[in-house]
Short mmCIF file of C-alpha atoms and ligand atoms in Angstrom, two decimals:
data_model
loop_
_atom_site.label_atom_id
_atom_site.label_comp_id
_atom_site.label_asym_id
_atom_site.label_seq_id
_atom_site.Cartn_x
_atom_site.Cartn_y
_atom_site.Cartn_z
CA UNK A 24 0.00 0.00 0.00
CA UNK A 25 0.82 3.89 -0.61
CA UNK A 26 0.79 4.97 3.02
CA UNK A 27 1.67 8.80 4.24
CA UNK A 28 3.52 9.36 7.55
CA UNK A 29 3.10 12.43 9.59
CA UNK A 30 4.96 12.64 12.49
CA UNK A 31 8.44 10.71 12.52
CA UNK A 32 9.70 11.96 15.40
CA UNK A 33 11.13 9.16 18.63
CA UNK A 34 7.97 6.66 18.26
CA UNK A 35 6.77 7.91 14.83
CA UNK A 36 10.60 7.31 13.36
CA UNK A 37 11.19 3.97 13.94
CA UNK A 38 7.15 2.58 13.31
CA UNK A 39 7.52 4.13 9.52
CA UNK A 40 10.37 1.95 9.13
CA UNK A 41 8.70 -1.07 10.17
CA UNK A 42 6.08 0.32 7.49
CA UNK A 43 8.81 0.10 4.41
CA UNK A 44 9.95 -3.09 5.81
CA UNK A 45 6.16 -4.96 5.95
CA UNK A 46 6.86 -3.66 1.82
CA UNK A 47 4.73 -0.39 2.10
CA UNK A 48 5.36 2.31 -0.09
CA UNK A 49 5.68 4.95 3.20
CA UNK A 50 5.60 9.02 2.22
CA UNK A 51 7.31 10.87 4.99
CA UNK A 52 6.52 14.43 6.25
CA UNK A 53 7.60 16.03 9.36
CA UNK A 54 8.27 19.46 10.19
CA UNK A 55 11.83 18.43 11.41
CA UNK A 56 14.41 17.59 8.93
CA UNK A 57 16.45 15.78 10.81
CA UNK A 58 13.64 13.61 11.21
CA UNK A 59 12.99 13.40 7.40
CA UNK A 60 16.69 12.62 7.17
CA UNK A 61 16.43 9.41 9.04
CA UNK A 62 13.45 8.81 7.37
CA UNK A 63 14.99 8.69 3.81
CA UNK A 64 17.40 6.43 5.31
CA UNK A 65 14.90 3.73 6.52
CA UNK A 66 13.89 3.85 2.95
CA UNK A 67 10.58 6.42 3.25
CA UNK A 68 9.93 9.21 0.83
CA UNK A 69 10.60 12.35 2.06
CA UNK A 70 8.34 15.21 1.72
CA UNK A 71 8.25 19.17 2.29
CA UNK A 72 4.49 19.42 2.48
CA UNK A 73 1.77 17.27 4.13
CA UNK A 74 -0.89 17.79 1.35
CA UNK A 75 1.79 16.62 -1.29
CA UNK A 76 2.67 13.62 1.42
CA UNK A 77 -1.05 12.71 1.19
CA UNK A 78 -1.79 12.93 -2.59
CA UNK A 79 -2.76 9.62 -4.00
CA UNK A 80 -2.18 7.19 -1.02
CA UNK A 81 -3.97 4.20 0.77
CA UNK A 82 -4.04 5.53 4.36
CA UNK A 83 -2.49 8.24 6.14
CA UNK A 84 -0.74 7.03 9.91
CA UNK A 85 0.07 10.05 12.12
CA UNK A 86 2.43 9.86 15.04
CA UNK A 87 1.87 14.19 16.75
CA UNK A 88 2.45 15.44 19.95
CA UNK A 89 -0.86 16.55 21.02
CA UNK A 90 -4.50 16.85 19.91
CA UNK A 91 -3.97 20.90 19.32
CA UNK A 92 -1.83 19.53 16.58
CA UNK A 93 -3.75 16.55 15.04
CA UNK A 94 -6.61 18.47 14.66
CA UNK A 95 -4.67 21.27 12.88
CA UNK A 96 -2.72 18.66 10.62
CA UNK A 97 -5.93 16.54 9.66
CA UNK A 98 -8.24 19.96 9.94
CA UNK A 99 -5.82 21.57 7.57
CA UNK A 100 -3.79 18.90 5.55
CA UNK A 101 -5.33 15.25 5.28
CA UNK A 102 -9.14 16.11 5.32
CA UNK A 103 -10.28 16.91 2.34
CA UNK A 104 -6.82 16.16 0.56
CA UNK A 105 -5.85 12.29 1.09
CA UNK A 106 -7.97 10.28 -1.57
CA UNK A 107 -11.74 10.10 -0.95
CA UNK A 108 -12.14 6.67 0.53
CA UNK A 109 -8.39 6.67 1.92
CA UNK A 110 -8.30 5.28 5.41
CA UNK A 111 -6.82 7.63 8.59
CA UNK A 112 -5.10 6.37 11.66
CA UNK A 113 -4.37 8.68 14.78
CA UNK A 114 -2.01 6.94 16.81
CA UNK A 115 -0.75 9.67 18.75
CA UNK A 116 -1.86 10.26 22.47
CA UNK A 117 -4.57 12.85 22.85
CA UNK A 118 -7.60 13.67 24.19
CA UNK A 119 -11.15 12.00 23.60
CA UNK A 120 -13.02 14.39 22.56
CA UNK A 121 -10.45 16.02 20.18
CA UNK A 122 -10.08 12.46 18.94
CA UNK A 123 -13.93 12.05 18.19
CA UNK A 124 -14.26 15.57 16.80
CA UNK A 125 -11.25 14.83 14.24
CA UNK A 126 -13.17 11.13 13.69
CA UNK A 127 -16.60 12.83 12.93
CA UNK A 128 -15.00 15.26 10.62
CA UNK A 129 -13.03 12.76 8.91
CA UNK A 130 -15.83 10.32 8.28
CA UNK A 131 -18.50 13.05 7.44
CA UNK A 132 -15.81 13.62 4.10
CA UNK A 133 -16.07 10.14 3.31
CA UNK A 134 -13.03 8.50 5.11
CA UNK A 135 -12.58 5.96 7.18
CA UNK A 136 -10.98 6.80 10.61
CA UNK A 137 -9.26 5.22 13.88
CA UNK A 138 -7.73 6.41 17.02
CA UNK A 139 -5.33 4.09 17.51
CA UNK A 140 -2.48 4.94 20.27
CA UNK A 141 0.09 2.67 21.37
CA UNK A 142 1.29 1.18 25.03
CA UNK A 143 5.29 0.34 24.83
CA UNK A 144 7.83 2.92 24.26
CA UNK A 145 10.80 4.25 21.71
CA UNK A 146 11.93 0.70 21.79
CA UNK A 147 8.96 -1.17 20.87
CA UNK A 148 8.34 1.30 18.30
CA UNK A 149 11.76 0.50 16.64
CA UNK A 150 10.97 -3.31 17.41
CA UNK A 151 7.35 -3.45 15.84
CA UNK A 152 6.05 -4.91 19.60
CA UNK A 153 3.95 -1.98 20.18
CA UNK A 154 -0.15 -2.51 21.36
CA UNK A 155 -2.12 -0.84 19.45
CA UNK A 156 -5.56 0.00 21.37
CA UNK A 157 -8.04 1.59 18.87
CA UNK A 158 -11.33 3.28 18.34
CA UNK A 159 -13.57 3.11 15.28
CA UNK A 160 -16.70 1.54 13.73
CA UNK A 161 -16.15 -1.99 12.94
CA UNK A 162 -15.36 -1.48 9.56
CA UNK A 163 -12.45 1.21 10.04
CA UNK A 164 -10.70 -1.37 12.51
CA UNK A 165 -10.53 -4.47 9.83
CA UNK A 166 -8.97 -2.01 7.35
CA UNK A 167 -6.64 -0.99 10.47
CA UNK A 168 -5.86 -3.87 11.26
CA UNK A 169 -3.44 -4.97 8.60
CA UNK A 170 -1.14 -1.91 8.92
CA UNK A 171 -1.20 -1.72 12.62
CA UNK A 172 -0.36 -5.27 13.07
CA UNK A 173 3.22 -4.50 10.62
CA UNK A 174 3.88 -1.92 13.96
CA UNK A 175 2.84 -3.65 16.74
CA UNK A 176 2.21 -7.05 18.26
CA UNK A 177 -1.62 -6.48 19.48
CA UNK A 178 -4.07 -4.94 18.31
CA UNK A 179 -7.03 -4.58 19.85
CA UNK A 180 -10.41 -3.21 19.11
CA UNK A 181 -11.53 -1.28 22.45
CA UNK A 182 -14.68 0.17 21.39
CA UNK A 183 -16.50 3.25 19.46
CA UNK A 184 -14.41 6.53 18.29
CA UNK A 185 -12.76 7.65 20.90
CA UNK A 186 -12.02 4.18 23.02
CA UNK A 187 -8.65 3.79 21.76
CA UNK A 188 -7.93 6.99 23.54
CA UNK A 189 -9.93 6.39 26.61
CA UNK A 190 -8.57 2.97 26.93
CA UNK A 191 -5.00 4.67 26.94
CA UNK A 192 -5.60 7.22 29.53
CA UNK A 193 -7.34 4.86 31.79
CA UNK A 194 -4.44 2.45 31.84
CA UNK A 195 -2.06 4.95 32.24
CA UNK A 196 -3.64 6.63 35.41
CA UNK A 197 -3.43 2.97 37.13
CA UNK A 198 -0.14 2.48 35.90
CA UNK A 199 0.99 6.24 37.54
CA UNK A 200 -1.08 5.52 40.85
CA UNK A 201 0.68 2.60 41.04
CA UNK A 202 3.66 3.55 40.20
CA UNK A 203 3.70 6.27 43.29
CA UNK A 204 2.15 3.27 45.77
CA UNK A 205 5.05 0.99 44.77
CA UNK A 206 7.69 3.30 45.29
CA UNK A 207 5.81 4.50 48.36
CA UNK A 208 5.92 1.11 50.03
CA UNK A 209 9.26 0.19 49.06
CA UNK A 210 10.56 3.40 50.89
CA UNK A 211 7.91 2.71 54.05
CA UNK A 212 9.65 -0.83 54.26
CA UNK A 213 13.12 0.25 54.09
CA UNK A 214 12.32 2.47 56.96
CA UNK A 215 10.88 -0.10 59.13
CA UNK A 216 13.89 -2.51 58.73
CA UNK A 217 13.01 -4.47 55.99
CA UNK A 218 15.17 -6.15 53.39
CA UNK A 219 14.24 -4.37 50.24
CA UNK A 220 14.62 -7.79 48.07
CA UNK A 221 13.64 -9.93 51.07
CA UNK A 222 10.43 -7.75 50.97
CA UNK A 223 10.07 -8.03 47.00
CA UNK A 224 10.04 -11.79 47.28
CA UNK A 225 7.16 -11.89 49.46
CA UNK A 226 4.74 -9.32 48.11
CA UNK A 227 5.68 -10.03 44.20
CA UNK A 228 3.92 -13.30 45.62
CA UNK A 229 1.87 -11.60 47.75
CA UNK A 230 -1.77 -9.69 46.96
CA UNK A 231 0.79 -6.35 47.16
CA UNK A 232 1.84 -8.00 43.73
CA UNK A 233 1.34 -5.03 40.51
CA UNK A 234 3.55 -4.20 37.16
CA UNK A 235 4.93 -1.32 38.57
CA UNK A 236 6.84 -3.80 40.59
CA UNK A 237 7.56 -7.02 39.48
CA UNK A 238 8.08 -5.85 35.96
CA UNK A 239 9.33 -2.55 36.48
CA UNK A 240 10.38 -2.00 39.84
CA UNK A 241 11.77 1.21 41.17
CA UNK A 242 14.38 0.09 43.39
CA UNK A 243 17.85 -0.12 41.88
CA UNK A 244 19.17 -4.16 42.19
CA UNK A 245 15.81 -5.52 43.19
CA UNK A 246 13.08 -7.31 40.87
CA UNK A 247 13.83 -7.69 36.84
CA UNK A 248 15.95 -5.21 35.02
CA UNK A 249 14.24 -1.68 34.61
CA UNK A 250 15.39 1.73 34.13
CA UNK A 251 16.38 2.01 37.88
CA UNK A 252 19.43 -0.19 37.25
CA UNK A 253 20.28 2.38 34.33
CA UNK A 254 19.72 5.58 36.27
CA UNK A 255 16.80 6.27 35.82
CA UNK A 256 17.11 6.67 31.96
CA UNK A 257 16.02 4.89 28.50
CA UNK A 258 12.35 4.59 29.92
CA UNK A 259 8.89 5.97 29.81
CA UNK A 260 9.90 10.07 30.78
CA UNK A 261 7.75 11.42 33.82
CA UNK A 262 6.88 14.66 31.41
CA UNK A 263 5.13 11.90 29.20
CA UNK A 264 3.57 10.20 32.12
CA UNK A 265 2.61 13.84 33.20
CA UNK A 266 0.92 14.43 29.61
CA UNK A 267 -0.70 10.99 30.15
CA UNK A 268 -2.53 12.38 33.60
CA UNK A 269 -3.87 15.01 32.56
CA UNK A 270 -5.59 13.56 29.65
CA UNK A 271 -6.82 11.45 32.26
CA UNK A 272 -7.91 14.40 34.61
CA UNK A 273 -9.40 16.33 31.71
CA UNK A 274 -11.19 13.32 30.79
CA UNK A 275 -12.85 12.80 34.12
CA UNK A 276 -14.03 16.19 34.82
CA UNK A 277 -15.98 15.88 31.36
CA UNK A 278 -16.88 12.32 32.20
CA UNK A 279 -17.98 13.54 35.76
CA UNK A 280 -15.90 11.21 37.40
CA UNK A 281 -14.10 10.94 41.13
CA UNK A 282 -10.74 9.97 40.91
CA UNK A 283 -8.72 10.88 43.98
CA UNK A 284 -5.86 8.82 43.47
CA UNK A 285 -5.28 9.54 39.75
CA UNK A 286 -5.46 13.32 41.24
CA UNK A 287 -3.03 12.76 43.27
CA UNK A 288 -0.56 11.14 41.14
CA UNK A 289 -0.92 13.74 38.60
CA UNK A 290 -0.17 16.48 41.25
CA UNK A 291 2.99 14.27 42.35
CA UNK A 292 4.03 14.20 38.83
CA UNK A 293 3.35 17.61 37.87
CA UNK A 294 5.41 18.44 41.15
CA UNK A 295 8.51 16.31 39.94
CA UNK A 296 8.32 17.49 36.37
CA UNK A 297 8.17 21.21 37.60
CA UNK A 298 11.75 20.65 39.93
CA UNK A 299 13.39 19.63 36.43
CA UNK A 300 13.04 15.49 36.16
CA UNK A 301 10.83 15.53 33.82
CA UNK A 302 13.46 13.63 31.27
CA UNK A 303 14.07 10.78 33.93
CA UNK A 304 12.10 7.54 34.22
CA UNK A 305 8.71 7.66 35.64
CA UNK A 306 10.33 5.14 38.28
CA UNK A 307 12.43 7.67 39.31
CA UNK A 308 9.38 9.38 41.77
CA UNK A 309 10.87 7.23 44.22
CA UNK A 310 13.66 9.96 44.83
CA UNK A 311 11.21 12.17 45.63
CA UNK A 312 10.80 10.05 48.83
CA UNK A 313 13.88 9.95 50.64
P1 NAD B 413 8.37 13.40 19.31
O1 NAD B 413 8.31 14.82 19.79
O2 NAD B 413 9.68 12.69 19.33
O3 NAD B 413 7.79 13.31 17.79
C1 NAD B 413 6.78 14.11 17.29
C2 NAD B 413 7.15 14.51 15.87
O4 NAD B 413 6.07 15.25 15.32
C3 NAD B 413 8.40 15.39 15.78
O5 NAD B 413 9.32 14.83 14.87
C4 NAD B 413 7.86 16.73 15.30
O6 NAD B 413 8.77 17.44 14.47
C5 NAD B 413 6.63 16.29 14.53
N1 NAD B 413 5.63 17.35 14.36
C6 NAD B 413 5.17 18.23 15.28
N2 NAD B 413 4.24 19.02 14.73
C7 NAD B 413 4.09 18.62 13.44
C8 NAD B 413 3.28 19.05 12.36
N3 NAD B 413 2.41 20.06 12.49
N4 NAD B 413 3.41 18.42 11.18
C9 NAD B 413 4.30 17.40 11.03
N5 NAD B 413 5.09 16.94 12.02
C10 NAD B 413 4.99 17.57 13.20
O7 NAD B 413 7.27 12.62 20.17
P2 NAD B 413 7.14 11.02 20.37
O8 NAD B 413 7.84 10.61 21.62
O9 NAD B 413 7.45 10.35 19.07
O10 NAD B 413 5.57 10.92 20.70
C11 NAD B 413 4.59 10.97 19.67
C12 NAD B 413 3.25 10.59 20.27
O11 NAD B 413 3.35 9.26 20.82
C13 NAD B 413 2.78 11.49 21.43
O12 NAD B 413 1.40 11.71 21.30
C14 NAD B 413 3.14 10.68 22.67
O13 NAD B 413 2.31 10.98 23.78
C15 NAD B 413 2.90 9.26 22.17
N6 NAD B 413 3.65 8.21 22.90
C16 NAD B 413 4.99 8.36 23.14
C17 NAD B 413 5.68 7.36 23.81
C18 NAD B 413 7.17 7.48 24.08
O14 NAD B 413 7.69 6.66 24.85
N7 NAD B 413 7.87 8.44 23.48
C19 NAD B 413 5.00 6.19 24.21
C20 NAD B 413 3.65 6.05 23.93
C21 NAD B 413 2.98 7.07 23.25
#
């Protein structure tokens, strides 16, 4: 297929690639050209425009920072200029009801259109593992289906426009609640005498038991290998944890919904990003602790 990338940035880079390689004929724009650089060198075709990027292709994958900007891009660039008929994936992290507006608008020109953002990081993206969790009508997601699954290694329909996105949030506000309760308890044991593995060993087997620790844990030397054996670096960055919760927080005050504890994790973050860590490891809350 003819497929138009917009957005090759850290995740967006390294998914085109895996594009060219499933034998896709992948046009390239980004706003970067060091990005389009790379690009062109994981065999893409470079372009200087978005509405030339989109002429005459299949589908059009996007990879943006934020909603503001996918609804400008597909508001400005894709709508109305990819081929009637052409199928458009958001896989980008962004709000719901951004994502549905952009959906509505897409489908009410005749395309076909899926949120579609991704769990797993820079190095999933480069390794095709990512899991795709998307939102669409039934017939958008079997068209999706065949390009996500060149990118990822699930892909799973989680509902109506919009559910991809939701789905997203909503895993990611456990995952930083959790996250901050791990690190937490690990610090609350240490104090009270505990052997930090000694303590791992029971509660990974224990009803204590969660990702955030037995397959990420934040405490350097203890549980599988994670970014606190490395520093702190090469993981998922707080500042994109941070973007993650308040998605999650804008999404329950339209929802009407009472989350304390997602609240409170996005204050915690917001707190750490603000004193400068925002690069580091979401782990790395812990240090906050001491
Ligand atoms: P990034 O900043 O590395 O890449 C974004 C790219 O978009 C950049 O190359 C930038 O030049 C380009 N861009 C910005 N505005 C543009 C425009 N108007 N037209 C064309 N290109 C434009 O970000 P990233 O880490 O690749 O993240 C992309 C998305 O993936 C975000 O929504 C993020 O939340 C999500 N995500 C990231 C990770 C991660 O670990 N990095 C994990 C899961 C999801």
């Amino acid at each position: 297929m003819k497929i138009a990338f917009i957005g090759l940035g850290n995740m967006g880079g390294g998914m085109a690639a895996n594009l060219v390689k499933a034998g896709h004929d992948v046009h390239a724009f980004d706003l970067s050209a060091d990005a389009l650089t790379r690009a062109t060198d994981n065999g893409c075709t470079a372009f200087t425009e978005a509405k030339a990027a989109v002429a005459g292709v299949d589908a059009v994958v996007a990879m943006l920072p934020n909603g503001k900007i996918v609804d400008s891009v597909f508001g400005a660039d894709v709508i109305g200029h990819a081929p009637a008929g052409s199928l458009l994936l958001d896989c980008s992290t962004i709000d719901v009801d951004t994502a549905r507006a952009v959906t509505a608008a897409a489908e009410a020109a005749g395309y076909d259109m899926v949120d579609a953002p991704v769990s797993g990081g820079i190095a999933a993206a480069n390794g095709g593992t990512l899991t795709f969790m998307v939102g669409g009508s039934d017939a958008a997601f079997a068209r999706a289906e065949a390009i996500l699954s060149a990118m990822g290694k699930a892909v799973i329909h989680a509902g109506a426009s919009g559910a991809g996105q939701a789905a997203k949030i909503c895993n990611n506000m456990l995952l930083g609640a959790s996250m901050i309760a791990t690190a937490e308890t690990f610090k609350l044991a240490e104090k009270l005498g505990l052997d930090l593995q000694t303590f791992y060993d029971i509660s990974s087997k224990a009803s204590g038991q969660n990702w955030s620790m037995t397959s990420y844990c934040p405490v350097p030397g203890v549980g599988p290998q994670s970014p606190a054996d490395n520093g702190y670096t090469g993981g998922f960055a707080a500042a994109l944890m941070l973007k993650d919760l308040k998605l999650a927080m804008e999404a329950a005050a339209s929802a009407g919904a009472d989350v304390p504890m997602g609240q409170r994790a996005a204050e915690l973050y917001d707190a750490f990003a603000a004193a400068g860590s925002g690069g580091l490891d979401f782990s790395a809350i812990i240090r906050t602790l001491d």
